[in-house]
CSV table of C-alpha atoms in Angstrom, one decimal:
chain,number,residue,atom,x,y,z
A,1,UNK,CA,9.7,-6.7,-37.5
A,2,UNK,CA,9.3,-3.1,-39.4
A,3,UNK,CA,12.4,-1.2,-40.6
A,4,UNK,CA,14.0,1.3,-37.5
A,5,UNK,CA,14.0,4.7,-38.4
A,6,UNK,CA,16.7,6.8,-36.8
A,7,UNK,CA,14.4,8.3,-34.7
A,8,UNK,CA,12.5,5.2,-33.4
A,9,UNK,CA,12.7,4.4,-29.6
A,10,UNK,CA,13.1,1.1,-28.4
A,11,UNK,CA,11.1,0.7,-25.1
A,12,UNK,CA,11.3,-2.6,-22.8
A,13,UNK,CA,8.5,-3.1,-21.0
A,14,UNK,CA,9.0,-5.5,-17.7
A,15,UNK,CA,6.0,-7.5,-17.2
A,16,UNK,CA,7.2,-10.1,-15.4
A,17,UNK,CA,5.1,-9.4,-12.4
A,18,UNK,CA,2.0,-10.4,-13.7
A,19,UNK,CA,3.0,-14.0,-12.6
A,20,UNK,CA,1.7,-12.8,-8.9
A,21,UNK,CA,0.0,-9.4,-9.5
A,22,UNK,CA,-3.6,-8.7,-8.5
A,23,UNK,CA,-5.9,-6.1,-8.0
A,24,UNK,CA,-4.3,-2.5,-9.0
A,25,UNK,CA,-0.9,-3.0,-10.0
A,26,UNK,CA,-1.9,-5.7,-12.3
A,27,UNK,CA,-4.9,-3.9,-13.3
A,28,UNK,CA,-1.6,-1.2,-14.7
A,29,UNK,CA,0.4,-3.6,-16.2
A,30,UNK,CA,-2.7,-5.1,-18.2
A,31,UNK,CA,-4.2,-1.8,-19.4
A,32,UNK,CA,-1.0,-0.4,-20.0
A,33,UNK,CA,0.5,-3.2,-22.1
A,34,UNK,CA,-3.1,-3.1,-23.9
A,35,UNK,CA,-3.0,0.6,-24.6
A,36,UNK,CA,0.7,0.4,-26.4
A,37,UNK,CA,-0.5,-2.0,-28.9
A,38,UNK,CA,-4.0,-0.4,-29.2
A,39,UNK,CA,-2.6,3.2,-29.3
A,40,UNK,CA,1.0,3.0,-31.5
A,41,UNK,CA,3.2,5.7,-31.7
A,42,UNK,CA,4.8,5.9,-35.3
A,43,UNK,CA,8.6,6.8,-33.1
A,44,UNK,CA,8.2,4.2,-30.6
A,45,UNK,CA,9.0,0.1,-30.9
A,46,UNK,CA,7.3,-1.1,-27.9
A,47,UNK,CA,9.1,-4.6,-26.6
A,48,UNK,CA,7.5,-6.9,-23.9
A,49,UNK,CA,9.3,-8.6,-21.7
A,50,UNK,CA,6.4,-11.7,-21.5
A,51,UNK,CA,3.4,-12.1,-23.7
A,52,UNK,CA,0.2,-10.4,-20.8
A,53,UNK,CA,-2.0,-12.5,-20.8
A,54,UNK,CA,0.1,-15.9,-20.7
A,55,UNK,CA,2.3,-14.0,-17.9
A,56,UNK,CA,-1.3,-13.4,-16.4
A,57,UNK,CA,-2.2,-16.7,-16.2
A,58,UNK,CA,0.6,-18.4,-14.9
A,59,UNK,CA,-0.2,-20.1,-11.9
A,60,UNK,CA,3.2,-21.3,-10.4
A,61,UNK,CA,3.3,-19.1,-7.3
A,62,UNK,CA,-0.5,-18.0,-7.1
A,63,UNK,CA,-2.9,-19.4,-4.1
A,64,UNK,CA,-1.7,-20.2,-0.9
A,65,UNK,CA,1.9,-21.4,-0.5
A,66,UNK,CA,4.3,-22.8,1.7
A,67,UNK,CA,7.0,-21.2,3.2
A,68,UNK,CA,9.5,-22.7,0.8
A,69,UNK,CA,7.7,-21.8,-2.2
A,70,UNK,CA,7.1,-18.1,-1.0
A,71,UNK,CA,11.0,-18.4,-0.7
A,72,UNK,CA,11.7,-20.0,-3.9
A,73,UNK,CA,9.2,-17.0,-5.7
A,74,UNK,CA,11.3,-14.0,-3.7
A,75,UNK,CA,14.5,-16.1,-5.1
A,76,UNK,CA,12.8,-16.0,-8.8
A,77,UNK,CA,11.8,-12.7,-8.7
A,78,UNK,CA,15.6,-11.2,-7.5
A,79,UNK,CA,17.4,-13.5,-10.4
A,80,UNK,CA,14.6,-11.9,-12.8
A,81,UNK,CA,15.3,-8.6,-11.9
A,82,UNK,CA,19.0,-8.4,-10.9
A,83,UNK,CA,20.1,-10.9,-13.7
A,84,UNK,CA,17.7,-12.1,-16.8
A,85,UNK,CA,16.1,-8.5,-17.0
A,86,UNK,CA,19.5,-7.2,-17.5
A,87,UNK,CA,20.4,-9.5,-20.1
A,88,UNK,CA,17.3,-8.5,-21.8
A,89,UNK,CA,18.2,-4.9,-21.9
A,90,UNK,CA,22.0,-6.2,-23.7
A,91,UNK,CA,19.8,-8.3,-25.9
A,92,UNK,CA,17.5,-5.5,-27.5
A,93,UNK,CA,19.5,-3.0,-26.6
A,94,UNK,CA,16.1,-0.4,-25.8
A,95,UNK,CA,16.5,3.5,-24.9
A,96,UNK,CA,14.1,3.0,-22.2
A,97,UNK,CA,12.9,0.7,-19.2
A,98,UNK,CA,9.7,0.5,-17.8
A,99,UNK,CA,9.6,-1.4,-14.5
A,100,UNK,CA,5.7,-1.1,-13.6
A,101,UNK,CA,6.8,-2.9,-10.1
A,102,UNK,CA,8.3,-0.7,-8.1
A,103,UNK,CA,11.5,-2.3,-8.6
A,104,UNK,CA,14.4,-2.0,-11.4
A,105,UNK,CA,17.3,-3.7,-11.6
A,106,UNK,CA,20.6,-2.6,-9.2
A,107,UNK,CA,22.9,-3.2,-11.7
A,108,UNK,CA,24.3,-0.4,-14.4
A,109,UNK,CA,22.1,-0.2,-17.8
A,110,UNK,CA,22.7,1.8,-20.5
A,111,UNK,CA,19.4,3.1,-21.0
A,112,UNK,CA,17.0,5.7,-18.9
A,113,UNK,CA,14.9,3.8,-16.5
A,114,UNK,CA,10.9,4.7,-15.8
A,115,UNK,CA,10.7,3.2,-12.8
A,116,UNK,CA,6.2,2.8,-11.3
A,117,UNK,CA,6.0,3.4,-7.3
A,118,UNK,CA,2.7,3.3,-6.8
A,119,UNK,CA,2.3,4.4,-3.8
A,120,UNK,CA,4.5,5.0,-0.2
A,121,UNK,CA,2.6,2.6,1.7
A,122,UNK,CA,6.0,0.4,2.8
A,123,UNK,CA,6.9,3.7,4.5
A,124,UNK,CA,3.5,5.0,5.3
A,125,UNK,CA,2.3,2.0,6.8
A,126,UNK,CA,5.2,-0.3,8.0
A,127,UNK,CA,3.2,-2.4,10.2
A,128,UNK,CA,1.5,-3.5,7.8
A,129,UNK,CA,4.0,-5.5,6.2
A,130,UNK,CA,6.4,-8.3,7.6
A,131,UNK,CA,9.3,-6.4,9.0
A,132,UNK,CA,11.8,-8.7,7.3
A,133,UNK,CA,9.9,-8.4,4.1
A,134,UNK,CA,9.4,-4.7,3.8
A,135,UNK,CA,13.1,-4.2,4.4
A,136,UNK,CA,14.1,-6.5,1.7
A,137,UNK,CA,11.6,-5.1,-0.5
A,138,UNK,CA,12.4,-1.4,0.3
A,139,UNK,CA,16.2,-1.8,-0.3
A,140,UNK,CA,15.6,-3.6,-3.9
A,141,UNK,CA,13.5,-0.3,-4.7
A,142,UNK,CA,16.2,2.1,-3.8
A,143,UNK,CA,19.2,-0.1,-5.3
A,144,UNK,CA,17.3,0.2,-8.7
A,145,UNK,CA,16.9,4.1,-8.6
A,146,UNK,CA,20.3,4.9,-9.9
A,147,UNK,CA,21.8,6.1,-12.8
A,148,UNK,CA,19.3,7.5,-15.4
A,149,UNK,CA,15.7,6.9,-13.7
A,150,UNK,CA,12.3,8.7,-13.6
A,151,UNK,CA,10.3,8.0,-11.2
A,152,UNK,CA,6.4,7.7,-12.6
A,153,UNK,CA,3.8,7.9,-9.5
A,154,UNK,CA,-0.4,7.5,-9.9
A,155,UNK,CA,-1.6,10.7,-8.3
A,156,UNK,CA,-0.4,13.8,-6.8
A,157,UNK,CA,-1.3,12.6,-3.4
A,158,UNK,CA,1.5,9.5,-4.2
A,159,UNK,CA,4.0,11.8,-5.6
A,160,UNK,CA,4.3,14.3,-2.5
A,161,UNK,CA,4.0,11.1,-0.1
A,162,UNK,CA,7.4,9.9,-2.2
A,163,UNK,CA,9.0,13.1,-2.3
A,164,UNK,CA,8.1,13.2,1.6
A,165,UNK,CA,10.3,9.5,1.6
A,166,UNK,CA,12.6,9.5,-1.2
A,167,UNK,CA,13.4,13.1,-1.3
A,168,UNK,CA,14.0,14.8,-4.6
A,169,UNK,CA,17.0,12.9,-6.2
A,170,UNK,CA,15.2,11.9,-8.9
A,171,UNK,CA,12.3,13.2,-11.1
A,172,UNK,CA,8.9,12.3,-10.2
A,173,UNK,CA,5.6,12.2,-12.3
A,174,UNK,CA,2.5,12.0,-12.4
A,175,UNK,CA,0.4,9.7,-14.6
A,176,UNK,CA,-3.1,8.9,-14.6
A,177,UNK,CA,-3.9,5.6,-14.8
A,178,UNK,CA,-6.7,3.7,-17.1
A,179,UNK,CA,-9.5,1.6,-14.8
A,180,UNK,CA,-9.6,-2.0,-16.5
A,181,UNK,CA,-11.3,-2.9,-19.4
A,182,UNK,CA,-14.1,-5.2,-18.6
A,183,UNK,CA,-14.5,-6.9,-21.9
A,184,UNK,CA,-16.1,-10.2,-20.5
A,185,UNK,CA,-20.0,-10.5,-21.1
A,186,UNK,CA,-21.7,-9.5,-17.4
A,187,UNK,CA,-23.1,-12.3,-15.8
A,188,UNK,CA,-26.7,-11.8,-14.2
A,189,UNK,CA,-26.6,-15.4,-12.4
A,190,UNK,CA,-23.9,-14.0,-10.3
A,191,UNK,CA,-27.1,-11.5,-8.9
A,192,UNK,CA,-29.5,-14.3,-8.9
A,193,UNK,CA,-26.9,-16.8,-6.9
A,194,UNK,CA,-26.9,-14.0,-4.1
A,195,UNK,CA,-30.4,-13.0,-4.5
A,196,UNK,CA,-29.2,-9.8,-5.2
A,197,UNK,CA,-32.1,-7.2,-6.9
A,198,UNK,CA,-31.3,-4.3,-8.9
A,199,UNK,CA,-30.2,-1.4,-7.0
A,200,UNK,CA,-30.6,-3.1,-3.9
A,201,UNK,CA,-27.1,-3.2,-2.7
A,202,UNK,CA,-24.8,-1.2,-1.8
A,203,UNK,CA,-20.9,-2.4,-3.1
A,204,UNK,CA,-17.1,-2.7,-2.5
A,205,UNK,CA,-14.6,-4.9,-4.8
A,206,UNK,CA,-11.0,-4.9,-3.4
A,207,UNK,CA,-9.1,-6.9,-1.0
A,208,UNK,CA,-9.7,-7.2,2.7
A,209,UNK,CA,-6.3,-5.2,3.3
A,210,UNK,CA,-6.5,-3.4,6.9
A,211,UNK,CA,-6.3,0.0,5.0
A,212,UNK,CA,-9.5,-0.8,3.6
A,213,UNK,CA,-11.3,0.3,6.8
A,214,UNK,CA,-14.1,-2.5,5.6
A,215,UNK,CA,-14.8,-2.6,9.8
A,216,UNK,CA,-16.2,0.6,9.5
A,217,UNK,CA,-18.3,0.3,6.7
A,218,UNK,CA,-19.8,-2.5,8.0
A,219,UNK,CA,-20.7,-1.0,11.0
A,220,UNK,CA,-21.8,2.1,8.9
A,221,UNK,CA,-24.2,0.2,7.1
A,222,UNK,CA,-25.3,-1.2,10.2
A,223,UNK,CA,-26.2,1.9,12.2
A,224,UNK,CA,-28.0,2.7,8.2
A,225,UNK,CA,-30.3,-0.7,8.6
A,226,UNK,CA,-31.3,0.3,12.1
A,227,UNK,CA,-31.8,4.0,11.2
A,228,UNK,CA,-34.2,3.7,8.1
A,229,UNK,CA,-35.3,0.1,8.3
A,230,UNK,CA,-33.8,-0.2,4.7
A,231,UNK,CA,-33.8,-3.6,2.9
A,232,UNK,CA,-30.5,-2.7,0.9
A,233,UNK,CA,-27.8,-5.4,1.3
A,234,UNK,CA,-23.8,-4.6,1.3
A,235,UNK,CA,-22.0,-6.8,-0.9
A,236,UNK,CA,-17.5,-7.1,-0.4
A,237,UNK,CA,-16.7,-8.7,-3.0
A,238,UNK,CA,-12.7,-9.4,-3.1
A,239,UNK,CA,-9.8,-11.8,-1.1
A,240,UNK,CA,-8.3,-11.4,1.8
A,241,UNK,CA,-5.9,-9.2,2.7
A,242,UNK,CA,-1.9,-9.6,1.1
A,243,UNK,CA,-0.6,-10.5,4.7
A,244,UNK,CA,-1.2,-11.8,8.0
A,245,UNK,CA,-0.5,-8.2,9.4
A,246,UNK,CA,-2.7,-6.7,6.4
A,247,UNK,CA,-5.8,-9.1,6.4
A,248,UNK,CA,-8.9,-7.8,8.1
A,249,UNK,CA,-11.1,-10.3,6.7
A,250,UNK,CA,-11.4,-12.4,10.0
A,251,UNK,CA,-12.2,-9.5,11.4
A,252,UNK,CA,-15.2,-8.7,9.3
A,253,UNK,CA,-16.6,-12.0,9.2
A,254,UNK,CA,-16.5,-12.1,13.2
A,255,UNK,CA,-18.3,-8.8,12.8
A,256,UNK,CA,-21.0,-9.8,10.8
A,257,UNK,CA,-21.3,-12.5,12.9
A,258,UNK,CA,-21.6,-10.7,16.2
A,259,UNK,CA,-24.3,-7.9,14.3
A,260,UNK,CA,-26.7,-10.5,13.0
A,261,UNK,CA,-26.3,-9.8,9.5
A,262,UNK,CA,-25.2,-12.4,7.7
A,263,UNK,CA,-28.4,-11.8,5.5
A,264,UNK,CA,-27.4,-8.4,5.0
A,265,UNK,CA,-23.7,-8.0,4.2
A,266,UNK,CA,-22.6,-11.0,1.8
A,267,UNK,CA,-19.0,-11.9,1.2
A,268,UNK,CA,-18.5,-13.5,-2.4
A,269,UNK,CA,-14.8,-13.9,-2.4
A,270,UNK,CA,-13.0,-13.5,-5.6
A,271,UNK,CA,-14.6,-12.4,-8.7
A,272,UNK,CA,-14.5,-12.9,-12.2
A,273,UNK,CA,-15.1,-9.6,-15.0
A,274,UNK,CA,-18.6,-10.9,-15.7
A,275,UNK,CA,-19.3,-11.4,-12.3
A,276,UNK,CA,-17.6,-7.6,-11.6
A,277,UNK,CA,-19.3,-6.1,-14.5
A,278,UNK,CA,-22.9,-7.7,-13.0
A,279,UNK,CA,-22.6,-6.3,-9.6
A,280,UNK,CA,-21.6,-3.0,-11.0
A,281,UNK,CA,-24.7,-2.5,-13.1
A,282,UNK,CA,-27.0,-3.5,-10.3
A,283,UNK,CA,-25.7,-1.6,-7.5
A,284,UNK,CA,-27.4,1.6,-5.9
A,285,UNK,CA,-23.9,2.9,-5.0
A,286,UNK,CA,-20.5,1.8,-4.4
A,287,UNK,CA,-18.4,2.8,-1.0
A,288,UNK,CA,-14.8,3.0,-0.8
A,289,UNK,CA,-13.9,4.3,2.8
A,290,UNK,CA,-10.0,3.8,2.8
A,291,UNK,CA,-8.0,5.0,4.9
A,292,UNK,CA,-4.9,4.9,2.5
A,293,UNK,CA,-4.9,4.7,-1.6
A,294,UNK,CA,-2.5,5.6,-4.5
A,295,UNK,CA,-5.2,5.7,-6.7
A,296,UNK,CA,-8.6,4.3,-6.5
A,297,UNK,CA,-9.5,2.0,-9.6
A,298,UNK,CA,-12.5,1.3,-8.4
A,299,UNK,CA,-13.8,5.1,-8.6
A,300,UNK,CA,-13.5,5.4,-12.2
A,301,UNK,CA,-14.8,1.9,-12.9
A,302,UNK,CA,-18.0,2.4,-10.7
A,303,UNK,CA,-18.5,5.9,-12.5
A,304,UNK,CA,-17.8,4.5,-15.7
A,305,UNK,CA,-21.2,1.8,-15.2
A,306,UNK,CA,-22.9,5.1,-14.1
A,307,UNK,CA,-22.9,4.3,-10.1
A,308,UNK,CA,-22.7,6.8,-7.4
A,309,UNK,CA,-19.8,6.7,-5.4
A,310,UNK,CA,-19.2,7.5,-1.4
A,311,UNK,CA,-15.7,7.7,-0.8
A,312,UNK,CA,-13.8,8.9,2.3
A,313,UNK,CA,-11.9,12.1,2.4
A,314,UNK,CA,-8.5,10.3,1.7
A,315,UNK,CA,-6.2,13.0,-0.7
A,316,UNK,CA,-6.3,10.4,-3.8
A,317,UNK,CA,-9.5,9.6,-3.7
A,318,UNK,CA,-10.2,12.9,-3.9
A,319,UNK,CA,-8.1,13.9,-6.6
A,320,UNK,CA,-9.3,10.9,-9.0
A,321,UNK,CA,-13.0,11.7,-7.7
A,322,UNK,CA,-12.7,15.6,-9.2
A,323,UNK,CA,-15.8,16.4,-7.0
A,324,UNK,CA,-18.0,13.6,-8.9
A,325,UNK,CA,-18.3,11.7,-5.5
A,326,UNK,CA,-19.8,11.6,-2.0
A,327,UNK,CA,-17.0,11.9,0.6
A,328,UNK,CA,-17.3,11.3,3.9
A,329,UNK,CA,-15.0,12.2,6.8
A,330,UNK,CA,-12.7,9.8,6.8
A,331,UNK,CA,-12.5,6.6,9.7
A,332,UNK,CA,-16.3,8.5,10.9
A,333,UNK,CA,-18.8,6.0,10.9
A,334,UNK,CA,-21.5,8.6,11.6
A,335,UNK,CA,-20.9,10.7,8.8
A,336,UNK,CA,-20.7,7.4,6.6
A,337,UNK,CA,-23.9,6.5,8.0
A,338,UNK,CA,-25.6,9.8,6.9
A,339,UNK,CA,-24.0,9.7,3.6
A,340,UNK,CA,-25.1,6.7,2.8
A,341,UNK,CA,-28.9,7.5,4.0
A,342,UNK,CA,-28.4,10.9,2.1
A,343,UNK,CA,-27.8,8.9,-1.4
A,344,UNK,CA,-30.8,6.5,-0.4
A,345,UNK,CA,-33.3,9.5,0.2
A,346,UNK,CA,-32.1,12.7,-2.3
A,347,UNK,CA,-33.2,11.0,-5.7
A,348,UNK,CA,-31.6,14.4,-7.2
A,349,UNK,CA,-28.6,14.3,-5.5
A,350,UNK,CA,-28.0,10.1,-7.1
A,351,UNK,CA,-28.8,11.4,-10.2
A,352,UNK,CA,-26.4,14.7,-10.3
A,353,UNK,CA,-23.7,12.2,-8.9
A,354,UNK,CA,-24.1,9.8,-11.8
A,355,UNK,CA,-24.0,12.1,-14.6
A,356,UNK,CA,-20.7,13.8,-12.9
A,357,UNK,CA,-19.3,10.6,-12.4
A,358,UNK,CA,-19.6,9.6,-15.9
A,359,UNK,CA,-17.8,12.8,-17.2
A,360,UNK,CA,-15.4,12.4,-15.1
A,361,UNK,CA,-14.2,8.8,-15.9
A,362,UNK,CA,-13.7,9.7,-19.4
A,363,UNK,CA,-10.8,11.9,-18.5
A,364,UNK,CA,-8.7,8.4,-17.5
A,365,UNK,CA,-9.1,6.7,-20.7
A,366,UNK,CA,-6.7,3.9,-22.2
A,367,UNK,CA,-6.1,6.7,-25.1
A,368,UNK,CA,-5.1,9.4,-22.0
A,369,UNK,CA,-3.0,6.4,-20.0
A,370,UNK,CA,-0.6,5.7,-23.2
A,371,UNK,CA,-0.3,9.1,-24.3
A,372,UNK,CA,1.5,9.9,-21.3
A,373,UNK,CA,3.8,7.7,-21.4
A,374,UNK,CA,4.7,8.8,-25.0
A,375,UNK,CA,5.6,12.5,-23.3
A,376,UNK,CA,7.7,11.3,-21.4
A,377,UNK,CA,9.4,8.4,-23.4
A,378,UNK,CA,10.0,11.1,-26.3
A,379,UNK,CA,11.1,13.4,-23.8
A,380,UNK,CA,14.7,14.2,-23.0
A,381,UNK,CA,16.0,13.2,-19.9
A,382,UNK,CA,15.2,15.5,-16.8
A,383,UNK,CA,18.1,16.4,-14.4
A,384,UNK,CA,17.2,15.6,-10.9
């Protein structure tokens, strides 16, 4: 280990969630561990918690699980945070916390805290969630803003949804996320599997959460195959929803069922990178109609592989979008619909689209993510 200087932070970075994490919030965790070692700051010591990628791949609690295992991970999870977390901190003795997870420990520290809410969807949403759940999991958030905490949101949409909840006791900023690095070689058999031709599809990676509004686009695309006879495909690629409440994947299979287009709209399940990174570079656009987002990974990463992007009107899809994407008036199928025939028939309009797009993913860069962190981590403390 290198010689402290007197003015050298010690940061801890939590990263114990990566054991369950999937889709955005470990997409965070990842890039953001990756950036601090790819992007060193000569006054910062950056400590982690768990090595990513093992933490990553740990497969203890992932898949489906019984009721006593979901109970044994909640019970893992609150000794990590409200006991071995804090022993860490007496251990290395770091100037700063970062809990990417929503959550920090309730008991006193003696260092500031940078505490990551996402998002407001436990108070936004609450039926999406198991009651009991969402009031356990709410009350471990506000335990663990106490003492010396900052509150670090995704977007500005997220930040005046938390002020809206949380009120203004303690400061709250924004950070731009990175989108994830997709190092893996792309795998074209993926395409072939599916029958899948270049530009022939239209695409949506995520889960199958209800906020989704993956219904809609479905029936969108729909009412598009009847109205210009297209033979695009629609591919969701992704897992079911987090929940029982949340998952609307029964729903769209029974849908796509009922329309006859079990040709047409193909559901691949999970993905892997290569398997991401193929459908990216053959789709003719990708379509996010959410109802609800912090952020929108997905935006910047279809941008970034130079693919037109249809979005609904939702505030942070807007603000990450920057005016580089299509949006559509949010939960209206119609105007979906036209969108989506718009992009098919103004070659002009794709191509403006795609060269905005690509601009605009290079403001959320690894280099960007990292570097904001640094502000505020070199920063002095800011009275609530």
């Amino acid at each position: 280990m290198r010689n402290l200087t007197p003015l050298t932070l010690k940061v801890l970075l939590d990263l114990q969630y990566l054991n369950v994490a999937t889709t955005g919030i470990k997409t965070y965790m990842m890039e953001l561990a990756k950036a601090a070692r790819k992007y060193p700051h000569p006054e910062i010591e950056w400590i982690f918690t768990h090595e990513p990628e093992d933490q990553s791949a740990d497969q203890t609690y992932k898949g489906n699980q019984s009721k006593i295992q979901k109970l044994n991970y909640h019970l893992d999870y609150f000794r990590w945070k409200e006991f071995q977390l804090p022993d860490l901190v007496k251990k290395y003795k770091p100037d700063v916390l970062i809990c990417p997870d929503f959550v920090a420990p309730a008991a006193s520290l003696p260092c500031r805290r940078l505490t990551v809410i996402h998002d407001a969807f436990f108070w936004q949403m609450p039926k999406n969630y198991p009651s009991w759940w969402r009031k356990y999991f709410v009350s471990l958030i506000k335990k663990g803003l106490k003492e010396n905490t900052e509150i670090i949101t995704t977007t500005e949409y997220s930040k005046q949804s938390l002020l809206n909840y949380l009120g203004s006791s303690w400061p709250i900023t924004v950070v731009y996320q990175a989108p994830k690095g997709l190092k893996s070689a792309s795998d074209p058999k993926f395409l072939d599997k599916y029958k899948l031709e270049k530009e022939g599809y239209f695409l949506h990676i995520g889960t199958f959460d209800r906020r989704k509004n993956l219904p809609l686009l479905v029936n969108a695309f729909a009412e598009f195959l009847s109205t210009t006879r297209s033979e695009k495909k629609l591919v969701l690629a992704g897992g079911p929803g987090q929940s029982r409440q949340m998952n609307d994947l029964p729903v769209v299979r029974n849908l796509v069922k009922e329309l006859g287009l079990e040709e047409k709209v193909l559901l691949t399940g999970y993905v892997s990178d290569g398997e991401i990174k193929a459908l990216y570079e053959g789709a003719f656009a990708y379509v996010f109609p959410s109802e609800n987002e912090g952020f929108g990974i997905p935006i910047l990463e279809s941008m970034g592989f130079g693919v037109p992007v249809i979005h609904s009107d939702q505030p942070a899809l807007l603000e990450v979008a920057g005016g580089a994407g299509l949006a559509f008036a949010g939960g209206n199928q119609s105007d979906l619909m036209e969108k989506m025939i718009l992009l098919e028939r103004e070659n002009e309009l794709k191509s403006n689209l795609i060269q905005a797009g690509r601009a605009r993913s290079k403001d959320f860069s690894a280099q960007n993510f990292i570097q904001a962190f640094h502000q505020i981590i070199l920063s002095s403390p800011t009275s609530p």
